[in-house]
Amino acid sequence: MGKRARQRQKNQPTGRDDRDNAGWGAGYADIVKENKLFEHYYKEQGLVPDGEFEQFMDAMREPLPATIRITGYKSHAKEILHCLKEKYFKDIQEVEIDGQKMEAPQPLSWYPDEQAWHTNMSRKIIRKSPLLEKFHQFLVSETESGNISRQEAVSMIPPLLMKIESHNKILDMCAAPGSKTAQLIEMLHADMEVPFPEGFVIANDVDNKRCYLLVHQAKRLNSPCIMVINHDASCIPTLHVQSDGKRDILFYDRILCDVPCSGDGTMRKNIDVWKKWTTSNSLHLHGLQLRIAVRGVEQLAVGGRMVYSTCSLNPIEDEAVIAALLEKSEGALELADSSADLPGLKWMPGVTSWKLMTKDGQWFSDFSEVPSCRHTQIRPTMFPPKDPEKLAGMHLERCMRILPHHQNTGGFFVAVLVKKAPMPWNKRYSKLRKDVSSSSTAQTGSSPAATTPADAARLPESAGGEGEGEGEGGVVAEGKAEEEAEEEAPKGVSLAQETSAKQEGVCGPPPSKKMKLFGYKEDPFVFLTEEDPVFTTIQSFYDLSPNFPKLNVLTRTHEGKKRHLYMVSKELRNVLLNNSH
């Protein structure tokens, strides 16, 4: 060992306590929890009630309390709750550390059936008491077996507002790392008498590596009703199912749209946000958030609910996206009033006016004030609607903003949308397609199938237009299902694009970009046949019932030894078989 290394080793603190006292990051300088731009921005927006701004900032600087949730669908959830309350929480109250009595964990007042708890105990304190160490070990083992989940309190809110029933088809658009997804699965299985609920959860994420986190989270729950997919949520493909012998489009009864955001509500947990926060973050994300939300409502069944949420307090990422979505929908969507759904939860109503600030501190209240050189960065949808009547009709006050100092949580925003009718562009392009195909038939004197492949690709069949009923699954015109249903209506057609389309003799949206494929090519899942020899030994060893659904079992290999067998519900089998391409 060199002289310098020996010297360095001699100077280093020894022992666990010393390491804990070495400051956050063990040897690195503490991150200063100050950001003047952040304070100035939120003071001007007026989101925090008068006289509470200092409390708000103080809460932001405090560490976030740890929260745990008991998984609600396990039959022994009540036993775990009883064990926690009677064995651990009572004992914790007796513990004294450094002459101070420990505060027992408290249930979250708004979470049903005392299934979620929060505690202010840090890891450092847990290490100082054998009893607390034992409690920590209990939490770790129960988390690994799927009986308990560590999850931030505010992140538990969106699934509760979705009002899930066991038959619901659910899409989680930006699902990783998967704590909300786990909640959705639990809610599907709320009725222990139904081992195979009719509903399912399709959990999507754009990041392939994060998809494995999803798989890990879902695995603990042993549910046959979960499927993980890897797509860009803003252009997530339309899936199909077989229904009454016909190939239908899959529409979802519930959609969770928890979009990527600037994350300024997570400053208590993610300390680096203090340093990195700037107003341009929200300007860059607004467009993506709106595209994801639009794609979500396109895939929502009429009568279905979509919950839009962010862990940002910024109106540009919150109310601005909801207002733009409601305006595009032309009455097809409405904001649901969820004020009575979570009694005990404190929240601030959504705002109807907000301003926009650039990184260099310039403010804009209206798009007309924005210089043309900034039009690529600042979009009209970032501002509140101008028409007061239209704005009042949107009921933006039904959005919910959770502020950290009200209930010792992180910051959060959530809005519940209900779909009343098919989206207007779906109706329009459905009619358009029929007109074009009939006129092209008349011109060429041939069948519609003779139109050029380019035209066929450019004109999307509506996902259940006006005449087709977009409810549980709009039926695609027979004979065209394969080529036409692949694409849905566009996200909005610009004037220039419309003009160029008309010049080509086709009145419709522009050609869609080829979808980028993310992630890695993996072996496909293959369903086993009932006669597969692998069942003989399994059936006798586990004494399976004769009516065990063998057709729902799949594997990753056609030949050779089948090491891993997976199982899905009948409904997910339907989805997998009809979307193998």
PDB file of N, CA, C and O in Angstrom, residues 388-431:
ATOM      1  N   PRO A 388     -63.752  33.163 -21.811  1.00  0.00           N
ATOM      2  CA  PRO A 388     -64.116  32.901 -20.406  1.00  0.00           C
ATOM      3  C   PRO A 388     -65.220  31.860 -20.269  1.00  0.00           C
ATOM      4  O   PRO A 388     -65.218  31.054 -19.332  1.00  0.00           O
ATOM      5  N   GLU A 389     -66.141  31.840 -21.233  1.00  0.00           N
ATOM      6  CA  GLU A 389     -67.253  30.875 -21.180  1.00  0.00           C
ATOM      7  C   GLU A 389     -66.736  29.447 -21.360  1.00  0.00           C
ATOM      8  O   GLU A 389     -67.102  28.527 -20.627  1.00  0.00           O
ATOM      9  N   LYS A 390     -65.851  29.305 -22.338  1.00  0.00           N
ATOM     10  CA  LYS A 390     -65.258  27.983 -22.615  1.00  0.00           C
ATOM     11  C   LYS A 390     -64.442  27.513 -21.407  1.00  0.00           C
ATOM     12  O   LYS A 390     -64.501  26.357 -20.996  1.00  0.00           O
ATOM     13  N   LEU A 391     -63.683  28.458 -20.823  1.00  0.00           N
ATOM     14  CA  LEU A 391     -62.836  28.147 -19.665  1.00  0.00           C
ATOM     15  C   LEU A 391     -63.694  27.694 -18.478  1.00  0.00           C
ATOM     16  O   LEU A 391     -63.379  26.699 -17.814  1.00  0.00           O
ATOM     17  N   ALA A 392     -64.798  28.398 -18.256  1.00  0.00           N
ATOM     18  CA  ALA A 392     -65.690  28.032 -17.145  1.00  0.00           C
ATOM     19  C   ALA A 392     -66.308  26.657 -17.367  1.00  0.00           C
ATOM     20  O   ALA A 392     -66.464  25.863 -16.425  1.00  0.00           O
ATOM     21  N   GLY A 393     -66.624  26.353 -18.634  1.00  0.00           N
ATOM     22  CA  GLY A 393     -67.231  25.056 -18.975  1.00  0.00           C
ATOM     23  C   GLY A 393     -66.286  23.878 -18.799  1.00  0.00           C
ATOM     24  O   GLY A 393     -66.723  22.732 -18.702  1.00  0.00           O
ATOM     25  N   MET A 394     -64.989  24.153 -18.745  1.00  0.00           N
ATOM     26  CA  MET A 394     -64.000  23.070 -18.576  1.00  0.00           C
ATOM     27  C   MET A 394     -63.940  22.576 -17.128  1.00  0.00           C
ATOM     28  O   MET A 394     -63.457  21.476 -16.874  1.00  0.00           O
ATOM     29  N   HIS A 395     -64.350  23.416 -16.177  1.00  0.00           N
ATOM     30  CA  HIS A 395     -64.316  23.071 -14.743  1.00  0.00           C
ATOM     31  C   HIS A 395     -62.929  22.629 -14.288  1.00  0.00           C
ATOM     32  O   HIS A 395     -62.763  21.584 -13.645  1.00  0.00           O
ATOM     33  N   LEU A 396     -61.915  23.444 -14.631  1.00  0.00           N
ATOM     34  CA  LEU A 396     -60.536  23.094 -14.242  1.00  0.00           C
ATOM     35  C   LEU A 396     -60.350  23.034 -12.730  1.00  0.00           C
ATOM     36  O   LEU A 396     -59.403  22.430 -12.235  1.00  0.00           O
ATOM     37  N   GLU A 397     -61.285  23.640 -11.991  1.00  0.00           N
ATOM     38  CA  GLU A 397     -61.186  23.575 -10.520  1.00  0.00           C
ATOM     39  C   GLU A 397     -61.372  22.147 -10.009  1.00  0.00           C
ATOM     40  O   GLU A 397     -61.072  21.848  -8.852  1.00  0.00           O
ATOM     41  N   ARG A 398     -61.838  21.231 -10.872  1.00  0.00           N
ATOM     42  CA  ARG A 398     -61.996  19.823 -10.464  1.00  0.00           C
ATOM     43  C   ARG A 398     -60.666  19.074 -10.449  1.00  0.00           C
ATOM     44  O   ARG A 398     -60.597  17.943  -9.961  1.00  0.00           O
ATOM     45  N   CYS A 399     -59.616  19.675 -11.016  1.00  0.00           N
ATOM     46  CA  CYS A 399     -58.281  19.074 -10.907  1.00  0.00           C
ATOM     47  C   CYS A 399     -57.855  19.167  -9.439  1.00  0.00           C
ATOM     48  O   CYS A 399     -58.336  20.019  -8.698  1.00  0.00           O
ATOM     49  N   MET A 400     -56.943  18.285  -9.030  1.00  0.00           N
ATOM     50  CA  MET A 400     -56.509  18.262  -7.628  1.00  0.00           C
ATOM     51  C   MET A 400     -55.001  18.461  -7.554  1.00  0.00           C
ATOM     52  O   MET A 400     -54.254  17.728  -8.199  1.00  0.00           O
ATOM     53  N   ARG A 401     -54.569  19.467  -6.775  1.00  0.00           N
ATOM     54  CA  ARG A 401     -53.128  19.692  -6.564  1.00  0.00           C
ATOM     55  C   ARG A 401     -52.835  19.464  -5.084  1.00  0.00           C
ATOM     56  O   ARG A 401     -53.444  20.100  -4.226  1.00  0.00           O
ATOM     57  N   ILE A 402     -51.925  18.549  -4.811  1.00  0.00           N
ATOM     58  CA  ILE A 402     -51.575  18.237  -3.414  1.00  0.00           C
ATOM     59  C   ILE A 402     -50.288  18.980  -3.066  1.00  0.00           C
ATOM     60  O   ILE A 402     -49.258  18.791  -3.737  1.00  0.00           O
ATOM     61  N   LEU A 403     -50.351  19.818  -2.037  1.00  0.00           N
ATOM     62  CA  LEU A 403     -49.177  20.598  -1.613  1.00  0.00           C
ATOM     63  C   LEU A 403     -48.506  19.915  -0.417  1.00  0.00           C
ATOM     64  O   LEU A 403     -49.190  19.412   0.477  1.00  0.00           O
ATOM     65  N   PRO A 404     -47.164  19.898  -0.385  1.00  0.00           N
ATOM     66  CA  PRO A 404     -46.429  19.113   0.626  1.00  0.00           C
ATOM     67  C   PRO A 404     -46.741  19.471   2.077  1.00  0.00           C
ATOM     68  O   PRO A 404     -46.767  18.596   2.936  1.00  0.00           O
ATOM     69  N   HIS A 405     -46.971  20.765   2.362  1.00  0.00           N
ATOM     70  CA  HIS A 405     -47.113  21.168   3.764  1.00  0.00           C
ATOM     71  C   HIS A 405     -48.500  20.881   4.336  1.00  0.00           C
ATOM     72  O   HIS A 405     -48.710  20.979   5.533  1.00  0.00           O
ATOM     73  N   HIS A 406     -49.453  20.478   3.494  1.00  0.00           N
ATOM     74  CA  HIS A 406     -50.809  20.240   3.998  1.00  0.00           C
ATOM     75  C   HIS A 406     -50.938  18.905   4.732  1.00  0.00           C
ATOM     76  O   HIS A 406     -51.700  18.782   5.682  1.00  0.00           O
ATOM     77  N   GLN A 407     -50.223  17.885   4.236  1.00  0.00           N
ATOM     78  CA  GLN A 407     -50.317  16.579   4.902  1.00  0.00           C
ATOM     79  C   GLN A 407     -48.983  15.849   4.961  1.00  0.00           C
ATOM     80  O   GLN A 407     -48.947  14.631   4.968  1.00  0.00           O
ATOM     81  N   ASN A 408     -47.888  16.618   4.950  1.00  0.00           N
ATOM     82  CA  ASN A 408     -46.548  16.035   5.043  1.00  0.00           C
ATOM     83  C   ASN A 408     -46.294  14.983   3.965  1.00  0.00           C
ATOM     84  O   ASN A 408     -45.945  13.838   4.234  1.00  0.00           O
ATOM     85  N   THR A 409     -46.532  15.383   2.698  1.00  0.00           N
ATOM     86  CA  THR A 409     -46.352  14.464   1.556  1.00  0.00           C
ATOM     87  C   THR A 409     -45.441  15.129   0.533  1.00  0.00           C
ATOM     88  O   THR A 409     -44.899  16.196   0.774  1.00  0.00           O
ATOM     89  N   GLY A 410     -45.324  14.485  -0.637  1.00  0.00           N
ATOM     90  CA  GLY A 410     -44.680  15.134  -1.778  1.00  0.00           C
ATOM     91  C   GLY A 410     -45.721  16.014  -2.475  1.00  0.00           C
ATOM     92  O   GLY A 410     -46.890  16.033  -2.100  1.00  0.00           O
ATOM     93  N   GLY A 411     -45.292  16.741  -3.509  1.00  0.00           N
ATOM     94  CA  GLY A 411     -46.228  17.532  -4.315  1.00  0.00           C
ATOM     95  C   GLY A 411     -46.776  16.676  -5.447  1.00  0.00           C
ATOM     96  O   GLY A 411     -46.062  15.815  -5.984  1.00  0.00           O
ATOM     97  N   PHE A 412     -48.032  16.911  -5.834  1.00  0.00           N
ATOM     98  CA  PHE A 412     -48.650  16.031  -6.836  1.00  0.00           C
ATOM     99  C   PHE A 412     -49.816  16.737  -7.520  1.00  0.00           C
ATOM    100  O   PHE A 412     -50.409  17.662  -6.956  1.00  0.00           O
ATOM    101  N   PHE A 413     -50.121  16.298  -8.749  1.00  0.00           N
ATOM    102  CA  PHE A 413     -51.288  16.822  -9.476  1.00  0.00           C
ATOM    103  C   PHE A 413     -52.034  15.641 -10.087  1.00  0.00           C
ATOM    104  O   PHE A 413     -51.417  14.711 -10.612  1.00  0.00           O
ATOM    105  N   VAL A 414     -53.362  15.674 -10.008  1.00  0.00           N
ATOM    106  CA  VAL A 414     -54.154  14.578 -10.589  1.00  0.00           C
ATOM    107  C   VAL A 414     -55.482  15.120 -11.125  1.00  0.00           C
ATOM    108  O   VAL A 414     -56.070  16.034 -10.544  1.00  0.00           O
ATOM    109  N   ALA A 415     -55.906  14.580 -12.273  1.00  0.00           N
ATOM    110  CA  ALA A 415     -57.190  14.966 -12.876  1.00  0.00           C
ATOM    111  C   ALA A 415     -57.854  13.713 -13.436  1.00  0.00           C
ATOM    112  O   ALA A 415     -57.177  12.854 -14.018  1.00  0.00           O
ATOM    113  N   VAL A 416     -59.165  13.604 -13.242  1.00  0.00           N
ATOM    114  CA  VAL A 416     -59.903  12.417 -13.717  1.00  0.00           C
ATOM    115  C   VAL A 416     -60.782  12.827 -14.894  1.00  0.00           C
ATOM    116  O   VAL A 416     -61.633  13.709 -14.769  1.00  0.00           O
ATOM    117  N   LEU A 417     -60.564  12.172 -16.037  1.00  0.00           N
ATOM    118  CA  LEU A 417     -61.333  12.479 -17.255  1.00  0.00           C
ATOM    119  C   LEU A 417     -62.280  11.336 -17.578  1.00  0.00           C
ATOM    120  O   LEU A 417     -61.891  10.157 -17.487  1.00  0.00           O
ATOM    121  N   VAL A 418     -63.498  11.673 -17.961  1.00  0.00           N
ATOM    122  CA  VAL A 418     -64.480  10.656 -18.368  1.00  0.00           C
ATOM    123  C   VAL A 418     -64.793  10.874 -19.839  1.00  0.00           C
ATOM    124  O   VAL A 418     -64.993  12.013 -20.279  1.00  0.00           O
ATOM    125  N   LYS A 419     -64.822   9.790 -20.612  1.00  0.00           N
ATOM    126  CA  LYS A 419     -65.081   9.896 -22.051  1.00  0.00           C
ATOM    127  C   LYS A 419     -66.569   9.729 -22.329  1.00  0.00           C
ATOM    128  O   LYS A 419     -67.149   8.682 -22.022  1.00  0.00           O
ATOM    129  N   LYS A 420     -67.177  10.760 -22.910  1.00  0.00           N
ATOM    130  CA  LYS A 420     -68.621  10.770 -23.161  1.00  0.00           C
ATOM    131  C   LYS A 420     -68.979  10.307 -24.568  1.00  0.00           C
ATOM    132  O   LYS A 420     -70.101   9.869 -24.826  1.00  0.00           O
ATOM    133  N   ALA A 421     -68.047  10.462 -25.500  1.00  0.00           N
ATOM    134  CA  ALA A 421     -68.325  10.143 -26.919  1.00  0.00           C
ATOM    135  C   ALA A 421     -67.002   9.876 -27.620  1.00  0.00           C
ATOM    136  O   ALA A 421     -65.936  10.210 -27.078  1.00  0.00           O
ATOM    137  N   PRO A 422     -67.040   9.290 -28.835  1.00  0.00           N
ATOM    138  CA  PRO A 422     -65.785   9.099 -29.584  1.00  0.00           C
ATOM    139  C   PRO A 422     -65.098  10.441 -29.821  1.00  0.00           C
ATOM    140  O   PRO A 422     -65.753  11.477 -29.881  1.00  0.00           O
ATOM    141  N   MET A 423     -63.778  10.410 -29.940  1.00  0.00           N
ATOM    142  CA  MET A 423     -63.040  11.654 -30.171  1.00  0.00           C
ATOM    143  C   MET A 423     -63.426  12.213 -31.537  1.00  0.00           C
ATOM    144  O   MET A 423     -63.612  11.452 -32.496  1.00  0.00           O
ATOM    145  N   PRO A 424     -63.534  13.556 -31.662  1.00  0.00           N
ATOM    146  CA  PRO A 424     -64.061  14.147 -32.900  1.00  0.00           C
ATOM    147  C   PRO A 424     -63.256  13.785 -34.138  1.00  0.00           C
ATOM    148  O   PRO A 424     -63.823  13.550 -35.195  1.00  0.00           O
ATOM    149  N   TRP A 425     -61.910  13.683 -34.026  1.00  0.00           N
ATOM    150  CA  TRP A 425     -61.128  13.348 -35.223  1.00  0.00           C
ATOM    151  C   TRP A 425     -61.367  11.909 -35.652  1.00  0.00           C
ATOM    152  O   TRP A 425     -61.285  11.586 -36.822  1.00  0.00           O
ATOM    153  N   ASN A 426     -61.705  11.036 -34.721  1.00  0.00           N
ATOM    154  CA  ASN A 426     -62.023   9.653 -35.091  1.00  0.00           C
ATOM    155  C   ASN A 426     -63.269   9.617 -35.972  1.00  0.00           C
ATOM    156  O   ASN A 426     -63.339   8.924 -36.969  1.00  0.00           O
ATOM    157  N   LYS A 427     -64.284  10.396 -35.596  1.00  0.00           N
ATOM    158  CA  LYS A 427     -65.521  10.465 -36.386  1.00  0.00           C
ATOM    159  C   LYS A 427     -65.215  11.023 -37.773  1.00  0.00           C
ATOM    160  O   LYS A 427     -65.612  10.477 -38.778  1.00  0.00           O
ATOM    161  N   ARG A 428     -64.476  12.155 -37.786  1.00  0.00           N
ATOM    162  CA  ARG A 428     -64.225  12.838 -39.058  1.00  0.00           C
ATOM    163  C   ARG A 428     -63.527  11.933 -40.053  1.00  0.00           C
ATOM    164  O   ARG A 428     -63.936  11.785 -41.179  1.00  0.00           O
ATOM    165  N   TYR A 429     -62.441  11.289 -39.597  1.00  0.00           N
ATOM    166  CA  TYR A 429     -61.650  10.510 -40.543  1.00  0.00           C
ATOM    167  C   TYR A 429     -62.312   9.194 -40.890  1.00  0.00           C
ATOM    168  O   TYR A 429     -62.009   8.601 -41.897  1.00  0.00           O
ATOM    169  N   SER A 430     -63.246   8.768 -40.088  1.00  0.00           N
ATOM    170  CA  SER A 430     -64.023   7.576 -40.442  1.00  0.00           C
ATOM    171  C   SER A 430     -64.862   7.887 -41.674  1.00  0.00           C
ATOM    172  O   SER A 430     -64.883   7.144 -42.636  1.00  0.00           O
ATOM    173  N   LYS A 431     -65.576   9.042 -41.647  1.00  0.00           N
ATOM    174  CA  LYS A 431     -66.410   9.433 -42.796  1.00  0.00           C
ATOM    175  C   LYS A 431     -65.519   9.672 -44.003  1.00  0.00           C
ATOM    176  O   LYS A 431     -65.812   9.256 -45.109  1.00  0.00           O
TER     177      LYS A 431
END
